PDB file of C-alpha atoms in Angstrom:
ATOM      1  CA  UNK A  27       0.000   0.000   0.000  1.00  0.00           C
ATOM      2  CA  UNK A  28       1.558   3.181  -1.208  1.00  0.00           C
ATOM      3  CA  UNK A  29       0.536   6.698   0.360  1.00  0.00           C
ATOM      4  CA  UNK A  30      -0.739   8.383  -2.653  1.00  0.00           C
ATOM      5  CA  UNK A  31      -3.652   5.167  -2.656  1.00  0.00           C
ATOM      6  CA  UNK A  32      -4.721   6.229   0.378  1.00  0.00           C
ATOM      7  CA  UNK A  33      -4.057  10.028  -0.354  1.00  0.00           C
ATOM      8  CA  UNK A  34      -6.361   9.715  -3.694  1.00  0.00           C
ATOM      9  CA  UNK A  35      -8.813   6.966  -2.031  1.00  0.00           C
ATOM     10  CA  UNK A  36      -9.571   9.533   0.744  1.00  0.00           C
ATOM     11  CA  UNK A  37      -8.974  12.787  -1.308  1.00  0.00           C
ATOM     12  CA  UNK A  38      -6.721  14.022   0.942  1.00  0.00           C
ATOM     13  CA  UNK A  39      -5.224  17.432   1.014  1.00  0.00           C
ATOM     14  CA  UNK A  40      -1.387  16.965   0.656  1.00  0.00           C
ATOM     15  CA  UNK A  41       0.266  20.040   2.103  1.00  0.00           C
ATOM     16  CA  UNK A  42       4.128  18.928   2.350  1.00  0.00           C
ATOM     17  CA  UNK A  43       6.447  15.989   1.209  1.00  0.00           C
ATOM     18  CA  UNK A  44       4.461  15.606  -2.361  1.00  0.00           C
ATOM     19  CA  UNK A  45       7.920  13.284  -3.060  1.00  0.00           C
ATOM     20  CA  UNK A  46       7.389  11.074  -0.415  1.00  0.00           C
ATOM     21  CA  UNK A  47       3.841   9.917  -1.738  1.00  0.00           C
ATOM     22  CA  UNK A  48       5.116   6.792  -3.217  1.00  0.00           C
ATOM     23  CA  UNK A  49       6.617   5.583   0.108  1.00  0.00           C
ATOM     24  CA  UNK A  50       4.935   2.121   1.685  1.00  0.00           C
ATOM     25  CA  UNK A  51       2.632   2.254   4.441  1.00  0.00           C
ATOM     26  CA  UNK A  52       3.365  -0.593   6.384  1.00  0.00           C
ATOM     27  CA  UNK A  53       0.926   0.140   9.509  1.00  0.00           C
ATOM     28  CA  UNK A  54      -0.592   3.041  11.002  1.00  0.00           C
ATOM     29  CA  UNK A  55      -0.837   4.876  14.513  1.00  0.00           C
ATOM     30  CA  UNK A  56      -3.068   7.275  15.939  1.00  0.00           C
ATOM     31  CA  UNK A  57      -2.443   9.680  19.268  1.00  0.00           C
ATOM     32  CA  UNK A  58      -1.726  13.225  19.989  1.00  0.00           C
ATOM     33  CA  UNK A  59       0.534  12.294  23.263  1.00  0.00           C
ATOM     34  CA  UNK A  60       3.713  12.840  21.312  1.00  0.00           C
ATOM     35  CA  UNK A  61       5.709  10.395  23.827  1.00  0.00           C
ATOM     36  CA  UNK A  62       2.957   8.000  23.242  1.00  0.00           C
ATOM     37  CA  UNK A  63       3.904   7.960  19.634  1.00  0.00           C
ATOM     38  CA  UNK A  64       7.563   8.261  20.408  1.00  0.00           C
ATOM     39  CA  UNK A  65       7.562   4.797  22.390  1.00  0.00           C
ATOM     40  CA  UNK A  66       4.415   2.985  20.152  1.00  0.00           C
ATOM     41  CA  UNK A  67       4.790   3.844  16.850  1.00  0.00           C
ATOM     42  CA  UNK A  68       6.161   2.105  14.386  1.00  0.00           C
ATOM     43  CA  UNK A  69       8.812   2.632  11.114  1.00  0.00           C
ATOM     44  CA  UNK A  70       6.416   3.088   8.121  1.00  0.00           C
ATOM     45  CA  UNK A  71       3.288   4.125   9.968  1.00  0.00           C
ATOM     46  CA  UNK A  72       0.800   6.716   9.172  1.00  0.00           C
ATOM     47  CA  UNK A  73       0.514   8.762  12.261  1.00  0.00           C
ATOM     48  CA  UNK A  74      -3.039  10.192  12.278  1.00  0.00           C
ATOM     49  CA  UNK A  75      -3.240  13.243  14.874  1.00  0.00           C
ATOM     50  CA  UNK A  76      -4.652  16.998  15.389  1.00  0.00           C
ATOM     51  CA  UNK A  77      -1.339  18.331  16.687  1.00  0.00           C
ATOM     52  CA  UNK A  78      -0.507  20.537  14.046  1.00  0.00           C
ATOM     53  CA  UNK A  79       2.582  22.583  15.632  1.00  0.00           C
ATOM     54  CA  UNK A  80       6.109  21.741  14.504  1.00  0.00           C
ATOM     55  CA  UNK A  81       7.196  19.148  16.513  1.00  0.00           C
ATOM     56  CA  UNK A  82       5.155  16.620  14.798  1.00  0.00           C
ATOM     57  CA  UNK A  83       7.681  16.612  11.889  1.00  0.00           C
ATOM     58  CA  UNK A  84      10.129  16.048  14.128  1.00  0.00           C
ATOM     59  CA  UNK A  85       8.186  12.974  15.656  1.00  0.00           C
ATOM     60  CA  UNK A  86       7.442  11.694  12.367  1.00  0.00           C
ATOM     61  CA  UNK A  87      10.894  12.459  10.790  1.00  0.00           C
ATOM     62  CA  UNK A  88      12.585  10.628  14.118  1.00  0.00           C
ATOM     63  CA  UNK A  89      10.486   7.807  13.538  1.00  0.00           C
ATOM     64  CA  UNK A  90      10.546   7.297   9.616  1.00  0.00           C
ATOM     65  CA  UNK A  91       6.720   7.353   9.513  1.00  0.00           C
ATOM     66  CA  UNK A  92       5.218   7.470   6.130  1.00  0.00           C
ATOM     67  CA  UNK A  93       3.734  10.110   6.297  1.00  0.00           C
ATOM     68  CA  UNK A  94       0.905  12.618   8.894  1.00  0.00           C
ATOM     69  CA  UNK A  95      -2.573  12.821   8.498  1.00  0.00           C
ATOM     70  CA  UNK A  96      -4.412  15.886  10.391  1.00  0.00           C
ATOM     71  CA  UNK A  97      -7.831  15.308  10.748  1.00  0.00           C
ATOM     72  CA  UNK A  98     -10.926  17.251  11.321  1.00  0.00           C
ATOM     73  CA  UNK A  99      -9.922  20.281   9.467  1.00  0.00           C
ATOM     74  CA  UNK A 100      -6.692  20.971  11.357  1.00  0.00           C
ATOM     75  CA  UNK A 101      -4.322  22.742   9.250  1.00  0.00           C
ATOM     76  CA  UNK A 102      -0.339  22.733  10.253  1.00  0.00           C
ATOM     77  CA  UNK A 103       1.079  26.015  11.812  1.00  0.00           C
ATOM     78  CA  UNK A 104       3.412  27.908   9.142  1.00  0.00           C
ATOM     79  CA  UNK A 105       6.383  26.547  11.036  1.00  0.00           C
ATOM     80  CA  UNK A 106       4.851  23.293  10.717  1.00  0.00           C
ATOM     81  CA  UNK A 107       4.777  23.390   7.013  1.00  0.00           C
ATOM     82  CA  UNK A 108       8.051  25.119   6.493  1.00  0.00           C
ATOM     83  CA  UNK A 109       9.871  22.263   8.571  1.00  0.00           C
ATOM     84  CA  UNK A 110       8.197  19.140   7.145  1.00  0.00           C
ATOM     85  CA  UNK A 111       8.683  20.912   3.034  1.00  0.00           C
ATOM     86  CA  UNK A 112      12.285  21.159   4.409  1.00  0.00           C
ATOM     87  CA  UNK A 113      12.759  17.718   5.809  1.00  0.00           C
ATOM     88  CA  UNK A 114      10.206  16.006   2.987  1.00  0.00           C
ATOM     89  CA  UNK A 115       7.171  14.725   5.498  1.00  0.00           C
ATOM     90  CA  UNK A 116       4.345  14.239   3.910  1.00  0.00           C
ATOM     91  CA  UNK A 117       1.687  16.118   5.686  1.00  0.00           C
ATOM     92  CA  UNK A 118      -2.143  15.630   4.012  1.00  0.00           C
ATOM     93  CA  UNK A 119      -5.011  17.461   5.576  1.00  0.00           C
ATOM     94  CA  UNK A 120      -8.945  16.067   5.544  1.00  0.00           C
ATOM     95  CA  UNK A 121     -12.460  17.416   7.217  1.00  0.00           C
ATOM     96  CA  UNK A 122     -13.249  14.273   8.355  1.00  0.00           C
ATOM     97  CA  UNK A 123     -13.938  13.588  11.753  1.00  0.00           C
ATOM     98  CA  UNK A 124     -10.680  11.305  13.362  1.00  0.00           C
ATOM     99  CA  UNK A 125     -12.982   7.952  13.849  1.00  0.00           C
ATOM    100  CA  UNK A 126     -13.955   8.042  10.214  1.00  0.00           C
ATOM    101  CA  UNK A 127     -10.366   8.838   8.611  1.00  0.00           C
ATOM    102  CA  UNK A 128      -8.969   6.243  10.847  1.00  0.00           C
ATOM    103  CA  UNK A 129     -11.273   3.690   9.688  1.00  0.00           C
ATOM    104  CA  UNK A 130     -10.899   4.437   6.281  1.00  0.00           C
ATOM    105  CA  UNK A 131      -6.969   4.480   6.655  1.00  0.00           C
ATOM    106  CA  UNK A 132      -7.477   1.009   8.299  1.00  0.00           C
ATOM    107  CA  UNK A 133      -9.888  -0.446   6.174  1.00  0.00           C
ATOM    108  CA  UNK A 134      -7.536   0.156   3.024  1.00  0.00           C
ATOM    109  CA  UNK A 135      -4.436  -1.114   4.940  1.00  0.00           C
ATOM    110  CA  UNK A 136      -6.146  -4.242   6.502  1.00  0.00           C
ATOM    111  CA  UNK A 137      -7.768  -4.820   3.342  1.00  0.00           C
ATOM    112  CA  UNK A 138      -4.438  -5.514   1.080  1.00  0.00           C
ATOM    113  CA  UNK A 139      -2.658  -6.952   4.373  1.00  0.00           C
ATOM    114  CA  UNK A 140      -5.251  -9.523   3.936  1.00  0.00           C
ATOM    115  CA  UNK A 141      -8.135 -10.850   5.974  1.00  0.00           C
ATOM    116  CA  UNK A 142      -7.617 -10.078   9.879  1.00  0.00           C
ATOM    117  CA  UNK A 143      -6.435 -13.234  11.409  1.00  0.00           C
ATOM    118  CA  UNK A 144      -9.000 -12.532  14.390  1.00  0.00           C
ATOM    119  CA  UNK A 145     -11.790 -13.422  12.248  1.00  0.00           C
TER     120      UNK A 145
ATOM    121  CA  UNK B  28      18.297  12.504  44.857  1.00  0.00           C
ATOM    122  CA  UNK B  29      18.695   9.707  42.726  1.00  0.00           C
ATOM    123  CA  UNK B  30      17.242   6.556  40.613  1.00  0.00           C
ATOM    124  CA  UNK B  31      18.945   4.463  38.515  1.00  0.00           C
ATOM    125  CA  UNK B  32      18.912   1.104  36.182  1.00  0.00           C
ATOM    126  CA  UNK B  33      20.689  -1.786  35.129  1.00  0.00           C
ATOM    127  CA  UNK B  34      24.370  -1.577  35.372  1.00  0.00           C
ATOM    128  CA  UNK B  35      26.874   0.206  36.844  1.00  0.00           C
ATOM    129  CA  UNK B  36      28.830   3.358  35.350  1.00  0.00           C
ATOM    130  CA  UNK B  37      32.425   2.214  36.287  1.00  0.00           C
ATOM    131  CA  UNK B  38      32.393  -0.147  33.364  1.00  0.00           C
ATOM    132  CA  UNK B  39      31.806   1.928  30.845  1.00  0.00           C
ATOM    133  CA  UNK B  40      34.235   4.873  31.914  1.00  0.00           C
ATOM    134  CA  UNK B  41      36.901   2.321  30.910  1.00  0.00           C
ATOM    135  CA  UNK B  42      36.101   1.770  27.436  1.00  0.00           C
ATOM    136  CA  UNK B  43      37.640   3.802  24.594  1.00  0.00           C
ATOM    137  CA  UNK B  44      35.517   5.984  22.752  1.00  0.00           C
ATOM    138  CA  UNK B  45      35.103   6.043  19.363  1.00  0.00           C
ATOM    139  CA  UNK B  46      33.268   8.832  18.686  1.00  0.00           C
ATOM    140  CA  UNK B  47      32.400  11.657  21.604  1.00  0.00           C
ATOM    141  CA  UNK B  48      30.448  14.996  21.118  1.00  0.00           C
ATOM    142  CA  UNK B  49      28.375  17.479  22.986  1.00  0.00           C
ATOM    143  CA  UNK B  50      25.261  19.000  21.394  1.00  0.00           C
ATOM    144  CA  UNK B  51      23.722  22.096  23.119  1.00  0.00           C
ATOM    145  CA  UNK B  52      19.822  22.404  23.722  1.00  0.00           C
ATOM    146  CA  UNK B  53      18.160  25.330  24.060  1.00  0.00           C
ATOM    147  CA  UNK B  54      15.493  25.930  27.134  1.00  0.00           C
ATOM    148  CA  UNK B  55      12.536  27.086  27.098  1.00  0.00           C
ATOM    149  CA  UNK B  56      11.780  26.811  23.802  1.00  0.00           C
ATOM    150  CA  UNK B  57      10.358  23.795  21.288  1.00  0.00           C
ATOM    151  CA  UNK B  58      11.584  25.732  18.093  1.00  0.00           C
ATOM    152  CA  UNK B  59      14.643  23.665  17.806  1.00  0.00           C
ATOM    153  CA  UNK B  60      13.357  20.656  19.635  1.00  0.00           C
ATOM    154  CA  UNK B  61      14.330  17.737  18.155  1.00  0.00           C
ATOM    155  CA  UNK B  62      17.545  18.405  16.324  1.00  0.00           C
ATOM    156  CA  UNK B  63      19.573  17.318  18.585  1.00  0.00           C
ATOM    157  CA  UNK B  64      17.880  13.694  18.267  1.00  0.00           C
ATOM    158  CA  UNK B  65      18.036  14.106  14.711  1.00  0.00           C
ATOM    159  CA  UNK B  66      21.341  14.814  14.294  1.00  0.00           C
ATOM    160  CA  UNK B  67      22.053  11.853  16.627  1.00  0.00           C
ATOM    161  CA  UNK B  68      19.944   9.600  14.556  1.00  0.00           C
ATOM    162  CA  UNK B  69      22.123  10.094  11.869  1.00  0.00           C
ATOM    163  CA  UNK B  70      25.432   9.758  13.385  1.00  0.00           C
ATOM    164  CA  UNK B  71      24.496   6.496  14.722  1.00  0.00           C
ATOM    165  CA  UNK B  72      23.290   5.625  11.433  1.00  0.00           C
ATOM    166  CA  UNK B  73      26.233   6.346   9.602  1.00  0.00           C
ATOM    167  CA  UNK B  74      28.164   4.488  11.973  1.00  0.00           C
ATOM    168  CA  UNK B  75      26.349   1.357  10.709  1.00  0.00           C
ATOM    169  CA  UNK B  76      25.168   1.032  14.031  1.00  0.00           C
ATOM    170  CA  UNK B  77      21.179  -1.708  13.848  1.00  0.00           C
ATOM    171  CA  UNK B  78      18.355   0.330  13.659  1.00  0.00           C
ATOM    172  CA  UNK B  79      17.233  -0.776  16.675  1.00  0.00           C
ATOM    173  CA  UNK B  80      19.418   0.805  18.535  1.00  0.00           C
ATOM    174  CA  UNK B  81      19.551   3.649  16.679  1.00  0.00           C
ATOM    175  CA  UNK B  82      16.007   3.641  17.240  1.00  0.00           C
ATOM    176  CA  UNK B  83      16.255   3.622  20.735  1.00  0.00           C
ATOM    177  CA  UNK B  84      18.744   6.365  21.036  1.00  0.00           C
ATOM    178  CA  UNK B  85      16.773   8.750  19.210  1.00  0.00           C
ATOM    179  CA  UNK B  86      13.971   8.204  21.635  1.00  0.00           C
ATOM    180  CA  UNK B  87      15.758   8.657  24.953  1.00  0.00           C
ATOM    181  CA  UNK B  88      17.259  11.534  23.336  1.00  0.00           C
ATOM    182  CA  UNK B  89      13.937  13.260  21.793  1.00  0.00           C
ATOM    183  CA  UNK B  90      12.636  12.602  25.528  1.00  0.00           C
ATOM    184  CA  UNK B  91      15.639  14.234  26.464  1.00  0.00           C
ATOM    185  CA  UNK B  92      15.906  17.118  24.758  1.00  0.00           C
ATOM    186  CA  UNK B  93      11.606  17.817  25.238  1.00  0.00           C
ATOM    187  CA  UNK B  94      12.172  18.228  28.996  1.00  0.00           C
ATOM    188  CA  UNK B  95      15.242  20.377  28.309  1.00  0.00           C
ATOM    189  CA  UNK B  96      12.859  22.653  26.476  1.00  0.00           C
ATOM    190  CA  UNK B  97      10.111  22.203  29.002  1.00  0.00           C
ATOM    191  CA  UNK B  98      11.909  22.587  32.156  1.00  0.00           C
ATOM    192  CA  UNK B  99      15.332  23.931  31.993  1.00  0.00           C
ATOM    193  CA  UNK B 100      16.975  27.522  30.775  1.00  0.00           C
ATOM    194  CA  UNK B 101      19.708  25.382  28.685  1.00  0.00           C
ATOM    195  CA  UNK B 102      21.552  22.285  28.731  1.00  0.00           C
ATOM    196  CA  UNK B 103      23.112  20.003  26.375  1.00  0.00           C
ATOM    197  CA  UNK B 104      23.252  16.053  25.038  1.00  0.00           C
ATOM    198  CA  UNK B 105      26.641  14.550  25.381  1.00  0.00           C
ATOM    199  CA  UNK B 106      26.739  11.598  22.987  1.00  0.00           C
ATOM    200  CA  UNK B 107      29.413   8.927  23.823  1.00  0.00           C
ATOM    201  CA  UNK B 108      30.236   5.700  21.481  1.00  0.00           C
ATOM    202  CA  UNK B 109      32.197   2.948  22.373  1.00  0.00           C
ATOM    203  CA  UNK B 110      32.494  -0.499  20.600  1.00  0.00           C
ATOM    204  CA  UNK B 111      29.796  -2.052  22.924  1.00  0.00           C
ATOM    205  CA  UNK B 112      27.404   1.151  24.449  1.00  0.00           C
ATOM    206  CA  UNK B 113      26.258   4.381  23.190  1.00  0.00           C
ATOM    207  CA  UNK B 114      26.381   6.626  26.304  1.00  0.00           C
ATOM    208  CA  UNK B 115      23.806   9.779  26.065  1.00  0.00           C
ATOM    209  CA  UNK B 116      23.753  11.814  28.734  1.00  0.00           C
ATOM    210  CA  UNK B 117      21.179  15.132  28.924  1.00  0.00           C
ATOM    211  CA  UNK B 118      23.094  17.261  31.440  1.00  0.00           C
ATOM    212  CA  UNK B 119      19.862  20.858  32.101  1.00  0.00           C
ATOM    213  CA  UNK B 120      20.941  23.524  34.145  1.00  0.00           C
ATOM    214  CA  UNK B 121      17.088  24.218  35.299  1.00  0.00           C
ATOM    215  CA  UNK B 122      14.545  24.032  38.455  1.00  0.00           C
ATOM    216  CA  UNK B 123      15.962  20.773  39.233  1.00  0.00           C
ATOM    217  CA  UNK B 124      13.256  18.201  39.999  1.00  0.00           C
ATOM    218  CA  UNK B 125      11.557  18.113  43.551  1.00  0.00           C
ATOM    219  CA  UNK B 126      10.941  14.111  43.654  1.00  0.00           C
ATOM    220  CA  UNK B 127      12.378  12.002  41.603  1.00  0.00           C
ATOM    221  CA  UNK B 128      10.451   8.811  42.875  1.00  0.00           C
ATOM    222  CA  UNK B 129       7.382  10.371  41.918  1.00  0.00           C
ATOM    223  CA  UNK B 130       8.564  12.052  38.598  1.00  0.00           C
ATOM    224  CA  UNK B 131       9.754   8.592  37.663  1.00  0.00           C
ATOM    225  CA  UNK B 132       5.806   7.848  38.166  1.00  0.00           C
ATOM    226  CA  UNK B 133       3.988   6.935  34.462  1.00  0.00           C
ATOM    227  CA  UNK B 134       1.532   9.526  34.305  1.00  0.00           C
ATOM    228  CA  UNK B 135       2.955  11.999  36.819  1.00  0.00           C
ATOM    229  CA  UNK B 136       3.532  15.074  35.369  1.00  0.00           C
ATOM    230  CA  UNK B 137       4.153  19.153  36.687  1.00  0.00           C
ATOM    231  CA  UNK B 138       3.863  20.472  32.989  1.00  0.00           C
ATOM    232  CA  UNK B 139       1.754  23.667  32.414  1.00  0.00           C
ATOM    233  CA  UNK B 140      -1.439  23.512  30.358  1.00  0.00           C
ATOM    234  CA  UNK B 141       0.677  25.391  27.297  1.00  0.00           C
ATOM    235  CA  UNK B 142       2.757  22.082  27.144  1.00  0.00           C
ATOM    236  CA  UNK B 143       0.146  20.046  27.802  1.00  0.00           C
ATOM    237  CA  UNK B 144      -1.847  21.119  24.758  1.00  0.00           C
ATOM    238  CA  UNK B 145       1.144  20.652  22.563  1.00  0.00           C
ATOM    239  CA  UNK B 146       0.917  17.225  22.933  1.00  0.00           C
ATOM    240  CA  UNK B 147       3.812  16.953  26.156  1.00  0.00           C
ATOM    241  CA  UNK B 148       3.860  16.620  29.330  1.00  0.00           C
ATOM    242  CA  UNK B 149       1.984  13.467  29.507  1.00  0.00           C
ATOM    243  CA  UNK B 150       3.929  12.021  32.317  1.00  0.00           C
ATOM    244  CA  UNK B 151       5.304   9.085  30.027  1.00  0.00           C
ATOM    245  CA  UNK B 152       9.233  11.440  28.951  1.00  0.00           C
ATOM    246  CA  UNK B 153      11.071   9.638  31.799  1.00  0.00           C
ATOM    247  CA  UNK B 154       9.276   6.506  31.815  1.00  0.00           C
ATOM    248  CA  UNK B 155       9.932   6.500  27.985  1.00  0.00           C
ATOM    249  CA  UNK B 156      13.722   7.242  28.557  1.00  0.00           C
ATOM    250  CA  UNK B 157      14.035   4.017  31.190  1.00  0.00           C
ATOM    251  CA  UNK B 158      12.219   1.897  29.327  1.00  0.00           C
ATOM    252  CA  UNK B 159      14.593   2.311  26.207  1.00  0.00           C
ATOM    253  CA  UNK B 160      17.746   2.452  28.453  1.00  0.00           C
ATOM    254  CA  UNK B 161      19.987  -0.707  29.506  1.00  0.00           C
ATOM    255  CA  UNK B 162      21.089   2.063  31.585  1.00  0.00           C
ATOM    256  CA  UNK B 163      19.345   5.050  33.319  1.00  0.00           C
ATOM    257  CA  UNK B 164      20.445   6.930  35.867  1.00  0.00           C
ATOM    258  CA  UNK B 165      18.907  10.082  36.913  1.00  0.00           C
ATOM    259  CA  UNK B 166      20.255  12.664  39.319  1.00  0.00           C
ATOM    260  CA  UNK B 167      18.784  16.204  40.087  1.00  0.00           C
ATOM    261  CA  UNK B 168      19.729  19.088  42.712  1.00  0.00           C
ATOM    262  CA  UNK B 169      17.011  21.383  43.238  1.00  0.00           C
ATOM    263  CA  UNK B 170      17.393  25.117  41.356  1.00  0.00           C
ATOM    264  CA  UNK B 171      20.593  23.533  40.017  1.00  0.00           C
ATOM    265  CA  UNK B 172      19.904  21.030  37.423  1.00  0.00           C
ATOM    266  CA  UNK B 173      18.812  17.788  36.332  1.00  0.00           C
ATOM    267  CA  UNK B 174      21.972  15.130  35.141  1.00  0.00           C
ATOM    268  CA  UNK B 175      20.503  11.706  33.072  1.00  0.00           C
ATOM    269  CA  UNK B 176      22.546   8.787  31.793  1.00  0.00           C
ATOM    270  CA  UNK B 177      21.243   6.331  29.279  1.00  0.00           C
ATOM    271  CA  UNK B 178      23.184   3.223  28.261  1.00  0.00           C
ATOM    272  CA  UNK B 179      22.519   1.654  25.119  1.00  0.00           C
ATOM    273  CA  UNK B 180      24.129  -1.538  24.163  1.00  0.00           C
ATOM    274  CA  UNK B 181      25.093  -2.463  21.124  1.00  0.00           C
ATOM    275  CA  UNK B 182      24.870  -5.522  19.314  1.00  0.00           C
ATOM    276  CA  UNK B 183      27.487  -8.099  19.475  1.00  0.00           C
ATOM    277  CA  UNK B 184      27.159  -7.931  15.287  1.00  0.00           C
ATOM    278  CA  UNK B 185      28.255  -4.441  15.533  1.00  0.00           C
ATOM    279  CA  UNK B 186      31.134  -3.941  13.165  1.00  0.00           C
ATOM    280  CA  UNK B 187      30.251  -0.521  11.869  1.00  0.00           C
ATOM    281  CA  UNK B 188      32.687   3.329  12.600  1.00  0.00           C
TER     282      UNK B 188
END
């Protein structure tokens, strides 16, 4: 699963890091406790968050996530933007509500992973 | 006051470094946080050293360098490599804190609501740091300064510098 699938699946806004759209997404992570991504995130994720000031792209860049999603309208801080265009993190903005991107952003991953052992 | 980890100090102090630098953080201030770690992230990786353990060190010292901004008017990360540890130490001349027991506490926290809303201050920095450590050793003196050690080791694979 590349990012611009899910990018052009969920018509996301991409604001930063346009070259980093055909990066994998291996998994995805949501949380706005940036130590709680720090410590549970993984290499490849799509971090899913409303934090929108700088230090996100640090968190993301630190962590070689694929990429940020900011949900519910949130738009990054000029900082923000200016660091992650500088440093190449895709940042992609949507309206949708958290629950409903997250699903979506599941669904699609889940989806070519396979069928969810669980079931 | 003190807490502490894993093993002692005296062994390392014996080993020969192979690489040793200092990296100044600024307090009170998140404008730069994070480039310290960074910069760290990518020594380590050029030195070939497994991403898990780079991984690691970039945590303890993003942790680090957060509650340098947070707490302290400035400090600095000392980054120490040997063939078998890489040695950060975060070394804040700051408020200095009250109880360590406590701050060691997941979900204790004295951050303001400012940091708080930025996502920090979640009472999980320290926790985070000893967690990720072999090592940790923490040592504070109030209105003075807080002084932490993390040792990582390295794998025995290691053949990287």
């Amino acid at each position: 699963m590349h990012l611009e699938d899910i990018v052009k699946a969920l018509k996301l806004r991409v604001v930063s890091g346009e070259d980093g759209l055909a990066a994998e997404v291996l998994g995805g992570y949501v949380g706005d406790l940036l130590s709680d991504v720090m410590a549970n995130s993984k290499e490849g994720d799509l971090w899913i968050t409303r934090q929108t000031h700088q230090n996100i792209v640090a968190v993301a860049s630190l962590k070689d996530h694929a990429g940020i999603i900011l949900v519910q309208g949130c738009n990054p801080a000029a900082d923000t933007l200016d660091k992650a265009r500088k440093e190449g993190v895709p940042i992609m903005v949507t309206d949708m509500p958290g629950f409903e991107a997250i699903g979506k952003v599941y669904n699609m991953i889940a989806t070519k992973k396979g069928p969810d052992p669980s079931t | 006051m003190a807490a502490w980890k894993g093993l002692t100090t005296n062994v390392l102090s014996h080993e020969p470094a192979l690489y040793e630098n200092s990296f100044p953080v600024e307090g009170g201030t998140y404008e730069n946080a994070g480039h310290v770690s960074s910069q760290i992230k990518a020594l380590l990786k050029g030195m070939k050293i497994s991403k898990e353990v780079v991984r690691r060190a970039a945590l303890v010292t993003y942790e680090s360098e957060i509650n340098i901004c947070s707490y302290a008017r400035s400090g600095k990360i000392v980054l120490r490599v040997t063939p078998e540890h890489v040695t950060i130490e975060a070394i804040d001349e700051g408020q200095g804190i009250v109880d360590i027991e406590l701050a060691m506490q997941e979900g204790y926290s004295t951050a303001t609501d400012r940091i708080r809303e930025m996502g920090f201050g979640a009472g999980m920095g320290l926790c985070n740091i000893k967690n990720f450590s072999d090592f940790f050793r923490i040592t504070s003196e109030i209105g003075k300064g807080t002084h932490l050690k993390m040792v990582i080791r390295i794998d025995k694979d290691f053949d990287g510098i």
